[in-house]
Amino acid sequence: MTSDSKILELLKQLVGEGVQVSESPKTQEEREENLFIELVETIEIVWKQEHELYENYGIDLVGFSQYLYHAIETLIVLKYGYFRASTFWWYALERFDADGNLLGLEDEEGKTYFFKTHKQFYKFFKNLKG
């Protein structure tokens, strides 16, 4: 029994069977933000380690990892749509140039956005239309 189900069971004992517990929208938003940031961090780590293995030892994992990246990409498309998914991948993998300088994201009106933290990008991303 998970801790959530234990708490619900205790509440039912105290209040009665009609008790219903739901997360507040703030809690749901915080959870989604944390999961989003964790996903970005995980992709960055895996991408970096995969490239280091190739550069340092000549081990090429692309034949294996391409299917995992495709599965992740498909889930991101399902959740956010194609445009937002492509913006996500730009941020996760292409926001730095070869020298490590932060690149900006330019919108259709010519405005450029720079994201110094994952949280900044998430706030931009969740309001992105398309």
PDB file of C-alpha atoms in Angstrom:
ATOM      1  CA  MET A   1       0.000   0.000   0.000  1.00  0.00           C
ATOM      2  CA  THR A   2       1.470   3.375  -0.986  1.00  0.00           C
ATOM      3  CA  SER A   3       1.666   6.242   1.458  1.00  0.00           C
ATOM      4  CA  ASP A   4      -1.078   8.085  -0.496  1.00  0.00           C
ATOM      5  CA  SER A   5      -3.441   5.148  -0.207  1.00  0.00           C
ATOM      6  CA  LYS A   6      -2.600   4.797   3.515  1.00  0.00           C
ATOM      7  CA  ILE A   7      -3.485   8.445   4.082  1.00  0.00           C
ATOM      8  CA  LEU A   8      -6.750   8.046   2.157  1.00  0.00           C
ATOM      9  CA  GLU A   9      -7.597   4.943   4.187  1.00  0.00           C
ATOM     10  CA  LEU A  10      -6.994   6.851   7.453  1.00  0.00           C
ATOM     11  CA  LEU A  11      -9.173   9.727   6.255  1.00  0.00           C
ATOM     12  CA  LYS A  12     -11.965   7.290   5.382  1.00  0.00           C
ATOM     13  CA  GLN A  13     -11.760   5.848   8.878  1.00  0.00           C
ATOM     14  CA  LEU A  14     -11.940   9.311  10.449  1.00  0.00           C
ATOM     15  CA  VAL A  15     -14.476  11.013   8.182  1.00  0.00           C
ATOM     16  CA  GLY A  16     -16.321   8.176   6.492  1.00  0.00           C
ATOM     17  CA  GLU A  17     -16.422   6.471   3.108  1.00  0.00           C
ATOM     18  CA  GLY A  18     -17.538   9.577   1.186  1.00  0.00           C
ATOM     19  CA  VAL A  19     -14.188  11.345   1.509  1.00  0.00           C
ATOM     20  CA  GLN A  20     -12.454  12.340  -1.728  1.00  0.00           C
ATOM     21  CA  VAL A  21      -8.943  13.744  -1.950  1.00  0.00           C
ATOM     22  CA  SER A  22      -7.655  15.648  -4.954  1.00  0.00           C
ATOM     23  CA  GLU A  23      -4.493  17.576  -5.631  1.00  0.00           C
ATOM     24  CA  SER A  24      -4.652  21.316  -5.796  1.00  0.00           C
ATOM     25  CA  PRO A  25      -3.894  22.817  -9.219  1.00  0.00           C
ATOM     26  CA  LYS A  26      -0.739  24.331  -7.702  1.00  0.00           C
ATOM     27  CA  THR A  27       0.493  20.907  -6.632  1.00  0.00           C
ATOM     28  CA  GLN A  28      -0.259  19.460 -10.062  1.00  0.00           C
ATOM     29  CA  GLU A  29       1.573  22.348 -11.754  1.00  0.00           C
ATOM     30  CA  GLU A  30       4.598  21.953  -9.471  1.00  0.00           C
ATOM     31  CA  ARG A  31       4.709  18.218 -10.184  1.00  0.00           C
ATOM     32  CA  GLU A  32       4.525  18.801 -13.940  1.00  0.00           C
ATOM     33  CA  GLU A  33       7.250  21.445 -13.751  1.00  0.00           C
ATOM     34  CA  ASN A  34       9.524  19.169 -11.726  1.00  0.00           C
ATOM     35  CA  LEU A  35       8.982  16.243 -14.106  1.00  0.00           C
ATOM     36  CA  PHE A  36       9.630  18.480 -17.124  1.00  0.00           C
ATOM     37  CA  ILE A  37      12.892  19.778 -15.641  1.00  0.00           C
ATOM     38  CA  GLU A  38      13.925  16.247 -14.662  1.00  0.00           C
ATOM     39  CA  LEU A  39      13.283  15.090 -18.242  1.00  0.00           C
ATOM     40  CA  VAL A  40      15.451  17.877 -19.680  1.00  0.00           C
ATOM     41  CA  GLU A  41      18.255  17.120 -17.214  1.00  0.00           C
ATOM     42  CA  THR A  42      18.119  13.396 -17.948  1.00  0.00           C
ATOM     43  CA  ILE A  43      18.252  13.915 -21.710  1.00  0.00           C
ATOM     44  CA  GLU A  44      21.199  16.311 -21.305  1.00  0.00           C
ATOM     45  CA  ILE A  45      23.133  13.823 -19.172  1.00  0.00           C
ATOM     46  CA  VAL A  46      22.498  10.871 -21.481  1.00  0.00           C
ATOM     47  CA  TRP A  47      23.331  12.909 -24.601  1.00  0.00           C
ATOM     48  CA  LYS A  48      26.556  14.198 -23.066  1.00  0.00           C
ATOM     49  CA  GLN A  49      27.660  10.782 -21.803  1.00  0.00           C
ATOM     50  CA  GLU A  50      26.852   9.162 -25.136  1.00  0.00           C
ATOM     51  CA  HIS A  51      29.006  11.687 -26.967  1.00  0.00           C
ATOM     52  CA  GLU A  52      31.846  11.384 -24.450  1.00  0.00           C
ATOM     53  CA  LEU A  53      31.880   7.607 -24.933  1.00  0.00           C
ATOM     54  CA  TYR A  54      32.211   8.098 -28.664  1.00  0.00           C
ATOM     55  CA  GLU A  55      34.843  10.856 -28.475  1.00  0.00           C
ATOM     56  CA  ASN A  56      36.973   9.187 -25.773  1.00  0.00           C
ATOM     57  CA  TYR A  57      36.614   5.491 -26.592  1.00  0.00           C
ATOM     58  CA  GLY A  58      35.070   5.255 -30.061  1.00  0.00           C
ATOM     59  CA  ILE A  59      31.949   3.563 -28.677  1.00  0.00           C
ATOM     60  CA  ASP A  60      28.970   4.471 -30.858  1.00  0.00           C
ATOM     61  CA  LEU A  61      25.618   3.918 -29.161  1.00  0.00           C
ATOM     62  CA  VAL A  62      23.474   5.618 -31.819  1.00  0.00           C
ATOM     63  CA  GLY A  63      22.171   2.304 -33.169  1.00  0.00           C
ATOM     64  CA  PHE A  64      20.787   1.562 -29.731  1.00  0.00           C
ATOM     65  CA  SER A  65      19.840   4.987 -28.396  1.00  0.00           C
ATOM     66  CA  GLN A  66      18.064   6.294 -31.509  1.00  0.00           C
ATOM     67  CA  TYR A  67      15.056   4.134 -30.637  1.00  0.00           C
ATOM     68  CA  LEU A  68      14.941   5.459 -27.088  1.00  0.00           C
ATOM     69  CA  TYR A  69      15.157   9.059 -28.327  1.00  0.00           C
ATOM     70  CA  HIS A  70      12.400   8.315 -30.823  1.00  0.00           C
ATOM     71  CA  ALA A  71      10.161   6.899 -28.075  1.00  0.00           C
ATOM     72  CA  ILE A  72      10.788   9.962 -25.881  1.00  0.00           C
ATOM     73  CA  GLU A  73      10.156  12.292 -28.823  1.00  0.00           C
ATOM     74  CA  THR A  74       6.882  10.535 -29.614  1.00  0.00           C
ATOM     75  CA  LEU A  75       5.679  10.957 -26.032  1.00  0.00           C
ATOM     76  CA  ILE A  76       6.633  14.642 -26.056  1.00  0.00           C
ATOM     77  CA  VAL A  77       4.745  15.132 -29.337  1.00  0.00           C
ATOM     78  CA  LEU A  78       1.696  13.377 -27.868  1.00  0.00           C
ATOM     79  CA  LYS A  79       1.764  15.632 -24.815  1.00  0.00           C
ATOM     80  CA  TYR A  80       2.696  18.976 -26.407  1.00  0.00           C
ATOM     81  CA  GLY A  81       2.316  18.741 -30.199  1.00  0.00           C
ATOM     82  CA  TYR A  82       4.946  18.913 -32.951  1.00  0.00           C
ATOM     83  CA  PHE A  83       5.861  22.595 -32.704  1.00  0.00           C
ATOM     84  CA  ARG A  84       6.363  22.562 -28.960  1.00  0.00           C
ATOM     85  CA  ALA A  85       8.212  19.235 -29.202  1.00  0.00           C
ATOM     86  CA  SER A  86      10.689  20.705 -31.694  1.00  0.00           C
ATOM     87  CA  THR A  87      11.177  23.672 -29.337  1.00  0.00           C
ATOM     88  CA  PHE A  88      11.783  21.248 -26.475  1.00  0.00           C
ATOM     89  CA  TRP A  89      14.459  19.366 -28.436  1.00  0.00           C
ATOM     90  CA  TRP A  90      16.115  22.628 -29.498  1.00  0.00           C
ATOM     91  CA  TYR A  91      16.363  23.612 -25.858  1.00  0.00           C
ATOM     92  CA  ALA A  92      17.542  20.204 -24.605  1.00  0.00           C
ATOM     93  CA  LEU A  93      20.190  19.615 -27.273  1.00  0.00           C
ATOM     94  CA  GLU A  94      20.964  22.744 -29.301  1.00  0.00           C
ATOM     95  CA  ARG A  95      20.802  25.811 -27.064  1.00  0.00           C
ATOM     96  CA  PHE A  96      24.607  25.970 -26.801  1.00  0.00           C
ATOM     97  CA  ASP A  97      26.992  26.468 -29.709  1.00  0.00           C
ATOM     98  CA  ALA A  98      30.175  24.412 -30.199  1.00  0.00           C
ATOM     99  CA  ASP A  99      32.063  26.762 -27.865  1.00  0.00           C
ATOM    100  CA  GLY A 100      29.474  26.439 -25.087  1.00  0.00           C
ATOM    101  CA  ASN A 101      27.899  29.864 -25.615  1.00  0.00           C
ATOM    102  CA  LEU A 102      24.192  30.145 -24.885  1.00  0.00           C
ATOM    103  CA  LEU A 103      22.110  30.638 -28.017  1.00  0.00           C
ATOM    104  CA  GLY A 104      18.792  32.424 -28.125  1.00  0.00           C
ATOM    105  CA  LEU A 105      15.478  31.262 -29.489  1.00  0.00           C
ATOM    106  CA  GLU A 106      14.012  33.693 -31.995  1.00  0.00           C
ATOM    107  CA  ASP A 107      10.257  33.856 -32.482  1.00  0.00           C
ATOM    108  CA  GLU A 108       8.371  34.748 -35.684  1.00  0.00           C
ATOM    109  CA  GLU A 109       8.392  38.444 -34.748  1.00  0.00           C
ATOM    110  CA  GLY A 110      12.176  38.528 -34.378  1.00  0.00           C
ATOM    111  CA  LYS A 111      12.243  38.619 -30.576  1.00  0.00           C
ATOM    112  CA  THR A 112      15.050  36.498 -29.096  1.00  0.00           C
ATOM    113  CA  TYR A 113      14.693  34.635 -25.817  1.00  0.00           C
ATOM    114  CA  PHE A 114      17.606  33.399 -23.709  1.00  0.00           C
ATOM    115  CA  PHE A 115      17.022  30.808 -21.005  1.00  0.00           C
ATOM    116  CA  LYS A 116      19.625  30.611 -18.257  1.00  0.00           C
ATOM    117  CA  THR A 117      17.711  27.991 -16.271  1.00  0.00           C
ATOM    118  CA  HIS A 118      15.409  25.082 -17.004  1.00  0.00           C
ATOM    119  CA  LYS A 119      12.744  26.815 -14.928  1.00  0.00           C
ATOM    120  CA  GLN A 120      12.900  29.905 -17.175  1.00  0.00           C
ATOM    121  CA  PHE A 121      12.480  27.706 -20.223  1.00  0.00           C
ATOM    122  CA  TYR A 122       9.602  25.788 -18.637  1.00  0.00           C
ATOM    123  CA  LYS A 123       7.697  29.015 -17.909  1.00  0.00           C
ATOM    124  CA  PHE A 124       8.201  30.091 -21.537  1.00  0.00           C
ATOM    125  CA  PHE A 125       7.384  26.612 -22.880  1.00  0.00           C
ATOM    126  CA  LYS A 126       4.117  26.119 -20.993  1.00  0.00           C
ATOM    127  CA  ASN A 127       2.754  29.349 -22.526  1.00  0.00           C
ATOM    128  CA  LEU A 128       4.050  28.600 -26.024  1.00  0.00           C
ATOM    129  CA  LYS A 129       1.336  28.374 -28.672  1.00  0.00           C
ATOM    130  CA  GLY A 130       1.553  26.071 -31.619  1.00  0.00           C
TER     131      GLY A 130
END
